Amino acid sequence: DEECVEDLLTAGARARVLYRADPAENPRTLLHHVGGRVVTQSGDDNDGNATCTFALVDDWDLFNQMLGRPVPGSSLATGQGTGVWAATGPAETVVKALVNANAGSVPYTLTVPASSGRGSTITVNIRMTPLTDRLLPALDFAGIGISARMNTSGGITVDAFAPTTHTAPITERSGLVSGTYAIAAPTATRALVRGGDVSGVPKYRELVATVLEAEWGFTGWTYVEATDTTDNAVMDARAQEALDVAAPKVSLSVELVESDDWRYGVTFGLGDEIPIQMNGAPLITDRVTEVEITQRIGEGLVVTPRIGDHTNTPDQVLVKAIRTLARSARVNMPGRH
C-alpha cells in the first residue's frame, strides 16, 4: 500500500517478508522468508498507473560484510599483530564465538543465543577476510545451518539450526520438474602442509584421505603453505580444508513443484537435505538452496523450490565465478590465513 511504499523509499529502509505457508490448517502462522535492507528501488509511470519495485539484501549478507579480525576489539592501528584468530570446536560454538568477537564492527545490534554445541568439530582461522570466506567451506561439512534474521527490536539475531534430512526420494512423479547432475573424481587425496620453522628447520605434516584412495583407486597430492604456525591442530585443519576442496564433487541442479505432501514451511525448509532420483542417474542427496515465491495473475502464489547449485542465467554463473575467484584470492594472499 502507499504507506509501505513511502517507508520503503526512505534511505536506509529495512523490510521483512513473511509467508503464510499453511493457510488452511494454520492461517495465523507466518514463516520468515526474507528480511534485510533495501538496496535498489525503481519505478515507472504508464498513463498514471505507477509501479515501484524494490530489491532487498537478506540479513544473511551480514557474514559477507563482517571482517574477521585477528584481535577483535583491539585498535586497527596497533592492536592486530601478525597472527590469526583461531578456534576449534563444534561448528555452532565456533561460528557464534566468531560473530560475537566481531559484533562491534557492524552498525546493528546483534543477538547471539548461547551455543548448544551442534555440528561436527571445525577449525576456523581468519585474518581480515569476510566471515563467509572461512565459514562457508567449514559449514559445508558440519551438518548445521546459520541464520541471520531481523528481530522485533530492529537488530539481527544470529542463530544455528539443524536441517532436516529426508529419506524418501523425490522423483518425476512426486515433484521433480527438471534437473541436471555431474559427478567429478577427487583431484587430491593427500595434503602436505609446510608450517613454520622449529629450531631453524621447516615443520611438515601430512594428511591422507585413506577412504577416498581405496574407493577411487587414486593418489594425488596438494601442497599448503602455513608458515604462520607450528601448531599441529592448525596445520591439520589447513590440510583438511585443502582436501575438502579437492574431494569428489557432485553438482546437482533441480527444480521442483509443490504438492499437498511437499510444501515449503510445512514439510521442508531451506537447508534441508533431499534425495533426488532422476531418470538414468544415481540417487543424489543435496540441500534445498533456494525457494522462489511469485504472485501470478490467475494462479495466486507460486512456490518453486530448487535443490543444489541452481545457476540458470549467465549473470548468476558469472557472479558465482567472480565470488569464488575473489574468495580464493583473499584466502591465498600472503599474510591472510
CSV table of N, CA, C and O in Angstrom, one decimal, residues 50-171:
chain,number,residue,atom,x,y,z
A,50,ALA,N,1.3,4.0,-11.7
A,50,ALA,CA,2.6,4.0,-11.3
A,50,ALA,C,2.9,2.6,-10.5
A,50,ALA,O,2.1,2.1,-9.8
A,51,THR,N,4.1,2.1,-10.8
A,51,THR,CA,4.6,0.9,-10.1
A,51,THR,C,6.0,1.2,-9.5
A,51,THR,O,6.8,1.9,-10.1
A,52,CYS,N,6.2,0.6,-8.3
A,52,CYS,CA,7.6,0.7,-7.7
A,52,CYS,C,8.1,-0.7,-7.5
A,52,CYS,O,7.3,-1.6,-7.1
A,53,THR,N,9.3,-0.9,-7.7
A,53,THR,CA,10.0,-2.2,-7.5
A,53,THR,C,11.1,-2.0,-6.5
A,53,THR,O,12.0,-1.1,-6.7
A,54,PHE,N,11.2,-2.8,-5.5
A,54,PHE,CA,12.3,-2.8,-4.5
A,54,PHE,C,13.0,-4.1,-4.4
A,54,PHE,O,12.4,-5.2,-4.6
A,55,ALA,N,14.3,-4.0,-4.2
A,55,ALA,CA,15.1,-5.2,-4.0
A,55,ALA,C,15.8,-5.2,-2.6
A,55,ALA,O,16.3,-4.1,-2.2
A,56,LEU,N,15.7,-6.3,-1.9
A,56,LEU,CA,16.3,-6.4,-0.6
A,56,LEU,C,17.5,-7.3,-0.6
A,56,LEU,O,17.6,-8.2,-1.5
A,57,VAL,N,18.4,-7.0,0.2
A,57,VAL,CA,19.5,-8.0,0.5
A,57,VAL,C,19.2,-8.6,1.9
A,57,VAL,O,19.1,-7.8,2.9
A,58,ASP,N,19.1,-9.9,1.9
A,58,ASP,CA,18.8,-10.5,3.2
A,58,ASP,C,19.9,-10.3,4.2
A,58,ASP,O,21.1,-10.1,3.9
A,59,ASP,N,19.5,-10.3,5.5
A,59,ASP,CA,20.4,-10.0,6.6
A,59,ASP,C,21.5,-11.0,6.7
A,59,ASP,O,22.5,-10.8,7.4
A,60,TRP,N,21.4,-12.2,6.0
A,60,TRP,CA,22.5,-13.1,6.0
A,60,TRP,C,23.7,-12.5,5.3
A,60,TRP,O,24.9,-13.0,5.6
A,61,ASP,N,23.6,-11.4,4.6
A,61,ASP,CA,24.7,-10.7,4.0
A,61,ASP,C,25.6,-10.2,5.1
A,61,ASP,O,26.8,-9.8,4.8
A,62,LEU,N,25.2,-10.2,6.3
A,62,LEU,CA,26.0,-9.8,7.4
A,62,LEU,C,27.3,-10.5,7.4
A,62,LEU,O,28.4,-9.9,7.7
A,63,PHE,N,27.3,-11.8,7.1
A,63,PHE,CA,28.5,-12.6,7.1
A,63,PHE,C,29.5,-12.2,5.9
A,63,PHE,O,30.7,-12.5,6.0
A,64,ASN,N,28.9,-11.6,4.9
A,64,ASN,CA,29.8,-11.1,3.8
A,64,ASN,C,30.4,-9.8,4.2
A,64,ASN,O,31.5,-9.4,3.7
A,65,GLN,N,29.7,-9.0,5.0
A,65,GLN,CA,30.2,-7.7,5.4
A,65,GLN,C,31.2,-7.6,6.6
A,65,GLN,O,32.0,-6.7,6.7
A,66,MET,N,31.1,-8.6,7.4
A,66,MET,CA,32.0,-8.6,8.6
A,66,MET,C,33.3,-9.2,8.3
A,66,MET,O,33.5,-10.2,7.7
A,67,LEU,N,34.4,-8.4,8.7
A,67,LEU,CA,35.8,-8.9,8.5
A,67,LEU,C,36.2,-9.5,9.8
A,67,LEU,O,36.0,-8.9,10.9
A,68,GLY,N,36.8,-10.7,9.7
A,68,GLY,CA,37.3,-11.4,10.9
A,68,GLY,C,38.6,-10.8,11.3
A,68,GLY,O,39.6,-11.0,10.6
A,69,ARG,N,38.7,-10.1,12.4
A,69,ARG,CA,40.0,-9.5,12.8
A,69,ARG,C,40.8,-10.5,13.7
A,69,ARG,O,40.2,-11.3,14.5
A,70,PRO,N,42.1,-10.4,13.6
A,70,PRO,CA,43.0,-11.3,14.4
A,70,PRO,C,42.8,-11.1,15.9
A,70,PRO,O,42.7,-12.1,16.7
A,71,VAL,N,42.6,-9.8,16.3
A,71,VAL,CA,42.4,-9.5,17.7
A,71,VAL,C,41.2,-8.6,17.8
A,71,VAL,O,41.3,-7.4,17.8
A,72,PRO,N,40.0,-9.2,17.7
A,72,PRO,CA,38.8,-8.4,17.8
A,72,PRO,C,38.7,-7.4,19.0
A,72,PRO,O,39.1,-7.8,20.1
A,73,GLY,N,38.2,-6.2,18.7
A,73,GLY,CA,38.1,-5.3,19.8
A,73,GLY,C,39.4,-4.4,20.1
A,73,GLY,O,39.3,-3.4,20.8
A,74,SER,N,40.5,-4.8,19.5
A,74,SER,CA,41.7,-4.0,19.6
A,74,SER,C,41.9,-3.0,18.5
A,74,SER,O,41.2,-3.1,17.5
A,75,SER,N,42.7,-2.0,18.7
A,75,SER,CA,42.9,-1.0,17.7
A,75,SER,C,43.4,-1.5,16.4
A,75,SER,O,44.2,-2.4,16.3
A,76,LEU,N,42.8,-1.0,15.3
A,76,LEU,CA,43.3,-1.4,14.0
A,76,LEU,C,44.7,-0.9,13.7
A,76,LEU,O,45.5,-1.5,13.0
A,77,ALA,N,45.1,0.2,14.3
A,77,ALA,CA,46.4,0.8,14.1
A,77,ALA,C,47.5,0.0,14.8
A,77,ALA,O,48.6,-0.2,14.2
A,78,THR,N,47.3,-0.4,16.0
A,78,THR,CA,48.4,-1.1,16.7
A,78,THR,C,48.1,-2.4,17.4
A,78,THR,O,49.0,-3.1,17.9
A,79,GLY,N,46.8,-2.8,17.4
A,79,GLY,CA,46.4,-4.0,18.2
A,79,GLY,C,46.1,-5.2,17.4
A,79,GLY,O,45.7,-6.2,18.1
A,80,GLN,N,46.4,-5.3,16.1
A,80,GLN,CA,46.1,-6.5,15.4
A,80,GLN,C,47.2,-7.5,15.2
A,80,GLN,O,47.0,-8.7,14.9
A,81,GLY,N,48.4,-7.1,15.5
A,81,GLY,CA,49.5,-8.1,15.4
A,81,GLY,C,49.7,-8.7,14.1
A,81,GLY,O,49.3,-8.2,13.1
A,82,THR,N,50.3,-9.9,14.1
A,82,THR,CA,50.6,-10.6,12.8
A,82,THR,C,50.0,-12.0,12.8
A,82,THR,O,50.2,-12.7,11.8
A,83,GLY,N,49.2,-12.3,13.8
A,83,GLY,CA,48.7,-13.7,13.9
A,83,GLY,C,47.3,-13.8,13.2
A,83,GLY,O,46.9,-13.0,12.4
A,84,VAL,N,46.6,-14.8,13.6
A,84,VAL,CA,45.2,-15.1,13.2
A,84,VAL,C,44.3,-15.3,14.4
A,84,VAL,O,44.8,-15.7,15.4
A,85,TRP,N,43.0,-15.1,14.2
A,85,TRP,CA,42.0,-15.5,15.2
A,85,TRP,C,41.7,-17.0,14.8
A,85,TRP,O,41.4,-17.3,13.7
A,86,ALA,N,41.8,-17.8,15.8
A,86,ALA,CA,41.6,-19.2,15.6
A,86,ALA,C,40.8,-19.9,16.7
A,86,ALA,O,40.8,-19.5,17.9
A,87,ALA,N,39.9,-20.8,16.3
A,87,ALA,CA,39.1,-21.6,17.3
A,87,ALA,C,38.8,-22.9,16.7
A,87,ALA,O,38.6,-23.1,15.5
A,88,THR,N,38.7,-23.9,17.6
A,88,THR,CA,38.3,-25.3,17.2
A,88,THR,C,37.2,-25.7,18.2
A,88,THR,O,37.3,-25.5,19.4
A,89,GLY,N,36.2,-26.4,17.6
A,89,GLY,CA,35.1,-26.8,18.5
A,89,GLY,C,33.9,-27.2,17.6
A,89,GLY,O,34.0,-27.2,16.4
A,90,PRO,N,32.8,-27.5,18.3
A,90,PRO,CA,31.5,-27.7,17.5
A,90,PRO,C,31.2,-26.5,16.6
A,90,PRO,O,31.5,-25.3,17.0
A,91,ALA,N,30.7,-26.8,15.4
A,91,ALA,CA,30.6,-25.7,14.4
A,91,ALA,C,29.7,-24.5,14.9
A,91,ALA,O,30.1,-23.4,14.7
A,92,GLU,N,28.6,-24.8,15.6
A,92,GLU,CA,27.8,-23.7,16.2
A,92,GLU,C,28.6,-22.9,17.1
A,92,GLU,O,28.5,-21.6,17.1
A,93,THR,N,29.4,-23.5,18.0
A,93,THR,CA,30.1,-22.8,19.0
A,93,THR,C,31.2,-21.9,18.4
A,93,THR,O,31.3,-20.7,18.8
A,94,VAL,N,31.9,-22.4,17.4
A,94,VAL,CA,32.9,-21.6,16.7
A,94,VAL,C,32.3,-20.4,16.0
A,94,VAL,O,32.8,-19.3,16.0
A,95,VAL,N,31.2,-20.7,15.2
A,95,VAL,CA,30.6,-19.6,14.5
A,95,VAL,C,30.1,-18.5,15.4
A,95,VAL,O,30.3,-17.3,15.1
A,96,LYS,N,29.4,-18.8,16.5
A,96,LYS,CA,28.9,-17.8,17.4
A,96,LYS,C,30.0,-17.1,18.1
A,96,LYS,O,29.9,-15.9,18.3
A,97,ALA,N,31.1,-17.8,18.4
A,97,ALA,CA,32.2,-17.1,19.0
A,97,ALA,C,32.8,-16.1,18.1
A,97,ALA,O,33.2,-14.9,18.5
A,98,LEU,N,32.9,-16.4,16.8
A,98,LEU,CA,33.5,-15.5,15.8
A,98,LEU,C,32.6,-14.3,15.6
A,98,LEU,O,33.1,-13.2,15.5
A,99,VAL,N,31.3,-14.5,15.5
A,99,VAL,CA,30.3,-13.4,15.3
A,99,VAL,C,30.4,-12.5,16.6
A,99,VAL,O,30.4,-11.3,16.4
A,100,ASN,N,30.3,-13.1,17.7
A,100,ASN,CA,30.4,-12.3,19.0
A,100,ASN,C,31.6,-11.4,19.0
A,100,ASN,O,31.6,-10.3,19.4
A,101,ALA,N,32.7,-12.0,18.7
A,101,ALA,CA,34.0,-11.3,18.8
A,101,ALA,C,34.1,-10.1,17.9
A,101,ALA,O,34.7,-9.1,18.2
A,102,ASN,N,33.4,-10.2,16.7
A,102,ASN,CA,33.4,-9.1,15.7
A,102,ASN,C,32.2,-8.3,15.7
A,102,ASN,O,32.0,-7.5,14.8
A,103,ALA,N,31.3,-8.4,16.7
A,103,ALA,CA,30.0,-7.8,16.6
A,103,ALA,C,30.1,-6.2,16.6
A,103,ALA,O,29.2,-5.5,16.1
A,104,GLY,N,31.2,-5.7,17.2
A,104,GLY,CA,31.3,-4.3,17.3
A,104,GLY,C,31.7,-3.6,16.0
A,104,GLY,O,31.7,-2.4,15.9
A,105,SER,N,31.9,-4.4,15.0
A,105,SER,CA,32.3,-3.8,13.7
A,105,SER,C,31.1,-3.6,12.7
A,105,SER,O,31.4,-3.1,11.6
A,106,VAL,N,29.9,-3.9,13.1
A,106,VAL,CA,28.7,-3.6,12.3
A,106,VAL,C,27.8,-2.7,13.0
A,106,VAL,O,27.8,-2.6,14.2
A,107,PRO,N,26.9,-2.0,12.2
A,107,PRO,CA,26.1,-0.9,12.8
A,107,PRO,C,24.8,-1.5,13.4
A,107,PRO,O,23.9,-0.7,13.6
A,108,TYR,N,24.6,-2.8,13.5
A,108,TYR,CA,23.4,-3.4,14.0
A,108,TYR,C,23.7,-3.9,15.4
A,108,TYR,O,24.8,-4.3,15.8
A,109,THR,N,22.6,-4.0,16.2
A,109,THR,CA,22.7,-4.7,17.5
A,109,THR,C,22.5,-6.2,17.2
A,109,THR,O,21.5,-6.6,16.7
A,110,LEU,N,23.6,-7.0,17.5
A,110,LEU,CA,23.5,-8.5,17.2
A,110,LEU,C,23.1,-9.2,18.5
A,110,LEU,O,23.6,-9.0,19.6
A,111,THR,N,22.2,-10.1,18.4
A,111,THR,CA,21.8,-11.0,19.4
A,111,THR,C,22.2,-12.4,19.0
A,111,THR,O,21.8,-12.9,18.0
A,112,VAL,N,23.0,-13.0,19.9
A,112,VAL,CA,23.6,-14.4,19.6
A,112,VAL,C,23.3,-15.3,20.7
A,112,VAL,O,23.9,-15.2,21.8
A,113,PRO,N,22.2,-16.1,20.6
A,113,PRO,CA,21.9,-17.1,21.7
A,113,PRO,C,23.1,-18.0,22.0
A,113,PRO,O,24.0,-18.2,21.2
A,114,ALA,N,23.1,-18.5,23.3
A,114,ALA,CA,24.2,-19.4,23.7
A,114,ALA,C,24.2,-20.6,22.8
A,114,ALA,O,23.2,-21.1,22.3
A,115,SER,N,25.4,-21.1,22.6
A,115,SER,CA,25.6,-22.3,21.7
A,115,SER,C,25.1,-23.6,22.4
A,115,SER,O,25.2,-23.8,23.6
A,116,SER,N,24.4,-24.4,21.6
A,116,SER,CA,24.0,-25.7,22.0
A,116,SER,C,25.0,-26.8,21.6
A,116,SER,O,24.8,-28.0,21.8
A,117,GLY,N,26.1,-26.4,21.0
A,117,GLY,CA,27.2,-27.3,20.6
A,117,GLY,C,26.8,-28.2,19.5
A,117,GLY,O,27.4,-29.3,19.3
A,118,ARG,N,26.0,-27.7,18.6
A,118,ARG,CA,25.6,-28.5,17.4
A,118,ARG,C,26.6,-28.5,16.3
A,118,ARG,O,27.4,-27.5,16.2
A,119,GLY,N,26.6,-29.5,15.5
A,119,GLY,CA,27.5,-29.6,14.4
A,119,GLY,C,28.8,-30.3,14.7
A,119,GLY,O,29.2,-30.4,15.9
A,120,SER,N,29.4,-30.8,13.7
A,120,SER,CA,30.7,-31.5,13.9
A,120,SER,C,31.8,-30.5,14.2
A,120,SER,O,31.6,-29.3,14.1
A,121,THR,N,33.0,-31.0,14.6
A,121,THR,CA,34.1,-30.2,15.0
A,121,THR,C,34.7,-29.5,13.8
A,121,THR,O,35.0,-30.2,12.8
A,122,ILE,N,34.9,-28.2,13.9
A,122,ILE,CA,35.6,-27.5,12.8
A,122,ILE,C,36.7,-26.6,13.4
A,122,ILE,O,36.7,-26.3,14.6
A,123,THR,N,37.6,-26.2,12.6
A,123,THR,CA,38.7,-25.3,13.0
A,123,THR,C,38.6,-24.1,12.0
A,123,THR,O,38.6,-24.3,10.8
A,124,VAL,N,38.5,-22.9,12.5
A,124,VAL,CA,38.5,-21.7,11.7
A,124,VAL,C,39.7,-20.8,12.1
A,124,VAL,O,39.9,-20.5,13.3
A,125,ASN,N,40.4,-20.4,11.1
A,125,ASN,CA,41.5,-19.4,11.2
A,125,ASN,C,41.2,-18.2,10.3
A,125,ASN,O,40.9,-18.4,9.1
A,126,ILE,N,41.2,-17.0,10.8
A,126,ILE,CA,40.8,-15.9,10.0
A,126,ILE,C,41.6,-14.7,10.3
A,126,ILE,O,42.1,-14.4,11.4
A,127,ARG,N,41.9,-13.9,9.2
A,127,ARG,CA,42.7,-12.7,9.4
A,127,ARG,C,42.2,-11.7,8.3
A,127,ARG,O,42.6,-11.8,7.1
A,128,MET,N,41.4,-10.8,8.7
A,128,MET,CA,40.9,-9.7,7.8
A,128,MET,C,40.3,-10.1,6.5
A,128,MET,O,40.5,-9.6,5.5
A,129,THR,N,39.5,-11.2,6.6
A,129,THR,CA,38.7,-11.7,5.4
A,129,THR,C,37.3,-11.7,5.8
A,129,THR,O,37.0,-11.9,7.0
A,130,PRO,N,36.3,-11.6,4.9
A,130,PRO,CA,34.9,-11.8,5.2
A,130,PRO,C,34.7,-13.1,5.9
A,130,PRO,O,35.3,-14.1,5.6
A,131,LEU,N,33.7,-13.1,6.8
A,131,LEU,CA,33.5,-14.4,7.6
A,131,LEU,C,33.1,-15.5,6.7
A,131,LEU,O,33.4,-16.7,6.9
A,132,THR,N,32.4,-15.2,5.6
A,132,THR,CA,31.9,-16.3,4.7
A,132,THR,C,33.1,-17.0,4.0
A,132,THR,O,33.0,-18.2,3.7
A,133,ASP,N,34.3,-16.3,3.9
A,133,ASP,CA,35.4,-17.0,3.2
A,133,ASP,C,35.9,-18.2,4.0
A,133,ASP,O,36.3,-19.2,3.4
A,134,ARG,N,35.7,-18.1,5.3
A,134,ARG,CA,36.2,-19.2,6.2
A,134,ARG,C,35.0,-20.1,6.7
A,134,ARG,O,35.2,-21.3,6.9
A,135,LEU,N,33.9,-19.5,6.9
A,135,LEU,CA,32.8,-20.2,7.5
A,135,LEU,C,32.1,-21.1,6.5
A,135,LEU,O,31.8,-22.3,6.8
A,136,LEU,N,31.8,-20.7,5.2
A,136,LEU,CA,31.1,-21.5,4.3
A,136,LEU,C,31.8,-22.8,4.0
A,136,LEU,O,31.2,-23.9,4.0
A,137,PRO,N,33.1,-22.8,3.7
A,137,PRO,CA,33.8,-24.1,3.4
A,137,PRO,C,33.7,-25.0,4.6
A,137,PRO,O,33.5,-26.2,4.5
A,138,ALA,N,33.8,-24.5,5.8
A,138,ALA,CA,33.7,-25.3,7.0
A,138,ALA,C,32.3,-25.9,7.3
A,138,ALA,O,32.1,-27.0,7.6
A,139,LEU,N,31.3,-25.0,7.1
A,139,LEU,CA,29.9,-25.4,7.4
A,139,LEU,C,29.4,-26.4,6.4
A,139,LEU,O,28.4,-27.1,6.7
A,140,ASP,N,30.0,-26.4,5.2
A,140,ASP,CA,29.5,-27.4,4.2
A,140,ASP,C,29.6,-28.8,4.7
A,140,ASP,O,28.8,-29.7,4.2
A,141,PHE,N,30.5,-29.1,5.6
A,141,PHE,CA,30.7,-30.4,6.1
A,141,PHE,C,30.3,-30.6,7.5
A,141,PHE,O,30.6,-31.6,8.1
A,142,ALA,N,29.7,-29.5,8.1
A,142,ALA,CA,29.5,-29.6,9.6
A,142,ALA,C,28.1,-30.0,10.0
A,142,ALA,O,27.8,-30.3,11.1
A,143,GLY,N,27.1,-30.0,9.0
A,143,GLY,CA,25.8,-30.5,9.3
A,143,GLY,C,24.9,-29.6,10.0
A,143,GLY,O,23.9,-30.0,10.6
A,144,ILE,N,25.2,-28.3,10.0
A,144,ILE,CA,24.3,-27.3,10.5
A,144,ILE,C,24.1,-26.1,9.6
A,144,ILE,O,24.9,-26.0,8.6
A,145,GLY,N,23.1,-25.3,9.8
A,145,GLY,CA,22.9,-24.0,9.0
A,145,GLY,C,23.0,-22.9,10.0
A,145,GLY,O,22.8,-23.0,11.2
A,146,ILE,N,23.3,-21.7,9.5
A,146,ILE,CA,23.4,-20.5,10.3
A,146,ILE,C,22.4,-19.5,9.7
A,146,ILE,O,22.4,-19.2,8.5
A,147,SER,N,21.6,-18.9,10.5
A,147,SER,CA,20.6,-17.9,10.1
A,147,SER,C,20.9,-16.5,10.7
A,147,SER,O,21.5,-16.4,11.8
A,148,ALA,N,20.5,-15.5,10.0
A,148,ALA,CA,20.7,-14.1,10.5
A,148,ALA,C,19.3,-13.4,10.2
A,148,ALA,O,19.0,-13.2,9.0
A,149,ARG,N,18.5,-13.1,11.2
A,149,ARG,CA,17.2,-12.6,10.9
A,149,ARG,C,16.9,-11.4,11.8
A,149,ARG,O,17.3,-11.3,12.9
A,150,MET,N,16.2,-10.4,11.1
A,150,MET,CA,15.7,-9.2,11.8
A,150,MET,C,14.8,-9.6,13.0
A,150,MET,O,13.9,-10.4,12.8
A,151,ASN,N,15.1,-9.0,14.1
A,151,ASN,CA,14.2,-9.3,15.3
A,151,ASN,C,13.3,-8.1,15.6
A,151,ASN,O,13.4,-7.0,14.9
A,152,THR,N,12.5,-8.2,16.6
A,152,THR,CA,11.4,-7.2,16.8
A,152,THR,C,12.0,-5.9,17.3
A,152,THR,O,11.3,-4.8,17.2
A,153,SER,N,13.2,-5.9,17.8
A,153,SER,CA,13.9,-4.6,18.3
A,153,SER,C,14.6,-3.9,17.1
A,153,SER,O,15.2,-2.9,17.4
A,154,GLY,N,14.6,-4.5,15.9
A,154,GLY,CA,15.3,-3.9,14.8
A,154,GLY,C,16.7,-4.3,14.6
A,154,GLY,O,17.4,-3.9,13.7
A,155,GLY,N,17.2,-5.1,15.6
A,155,GLY,CA,18.6,-5.7,15.4
A,155,GLY,C,18.5,-7.0,14.6
A,155,GLY,O,17.5,-7.3,14.0
A,156,ILE,N,19.6,-7.8,14.7
A,156,ILE,CA,19.7,-9.1,14.0
A,156,ILE,C,20.0,-10.2,14.9
A,156,ILE,O,21.0,-10.0,15.8
A,157,THR,N,19.3,-11.3,14.9
A,157,THR,CA,19.6,-12.4,15.7
A,157,THR,C,20.3,-13.5,14.8
A,157,THR,O,19.8,-13.8,13.8
A,158,VAL,N,21.5,-13.9,15.3
A,158,VAL,CA,22.3,-14.9,14.6
A,158,VAL,C,22.1,-16.2,15.4
A,158,VAL,O,22.4,-16.2,16.6
A,159,ASP,N,21.7,-17.2,14.7
A,159,ASP,CA,21.5,-18.5,15.4
A,159,ASP,C,21.8,-19.7,14.4
A,159,ASP,O,22.0,-19.5,13.2
A,160,ALA,N,21.9,-20.8,15.0
A,160,ALA,CA,22.1,-22.0,14.2
A,160,ALA,C,20.9,-22.9,14.2
A,160,ALA,O,20.0,-22.8,15.0
A,161,PHE,N,20.8,-23.7,13.2
A,161,PHE,CA,19.7,-24.7,13.1
A,161,PHE,C,20.2,-26.0,12.4
A,161,PHE,O,21.2,-26.0,11.7
A,162,ALA,N,19.5,-27.1,12.8
A,162,ALA,CA,19.9,-28.4,12.2
A,162,ALA,C,18.9,-28.7,11.1
A,162,ALA,O,17.7,-28.9,11.4
A,163,PRO,N,19.3,-28.7,9.8
A,163,PRO,CA,18.4,-29.0,8.7
A,163,PRO,C,17.9,-30.4,8.9
A,163,PRO,O,18.6,-31.3,9.4
A,164,THR,N,16.7,-30.7,8.3
A,164,THR,CA,16.1,-32.0,8.3
A,164,THR,C,16.7,-32.8,7.1
A,164,THR,O,16.8,-32.3,6.0
A,165,THR,N,17.0,-34.1,7.4
A,165,THR,CA,17.5,-35.0,6.4
A,165,THR,C,16.3,-35.9,6.0
A,165,THR,O,15.8,-36.7,6.8
A,166,HIS,N,15.8,-35.7,4.8
A,166,HIS,CA,14.7,-36.5,4.3
A,166,HIS,C,15.2,-37.8,3.7
A,166,HIS,O,16.3,-37.9,3.1
A,167,THR,N,14.4,-38.9,3.8
A,167,THR,CA,14.8,-40.2,3.3
A,167,THR,C,14.0,-40.6,2.1
A,167,THR,O,14.6,-41.3,1.2
A,168,ALA,N,12.8,-40.1,1.9
A,168,ALA,CA,12.0,-40.5,0.7
A,168,ALA,C,12.5,-39.7,-0.5
A,168,ALA,O,12.5,-38.5,-0.5
A,169,PRO,N,13.0,-40.3,-1.6
A,169,PRO,CA,13.5,-39.6,-2.7
A,169,PRO,C,12.4,-38.9,-3.5
A,169,PRO,O,11.2,-39.4,-3.6
A,170,ILE,N,12.7,-37.7,-4.1
A,170,ILE,CA,11.9,-37.0,-5.0
A,170,ILE,C,12.1,-37.5,-6.4
A,170,ILE,O,13.2,-37.6,-6.9
A,171,THR,N,11.0,-37.9,-7.1
A,171,THR,CA,11.1,-38.3,-8.5
A,171,THR,C,10.2,-37.5,-9.4
A,171,THR,O,9.6,-36.5,-8.9
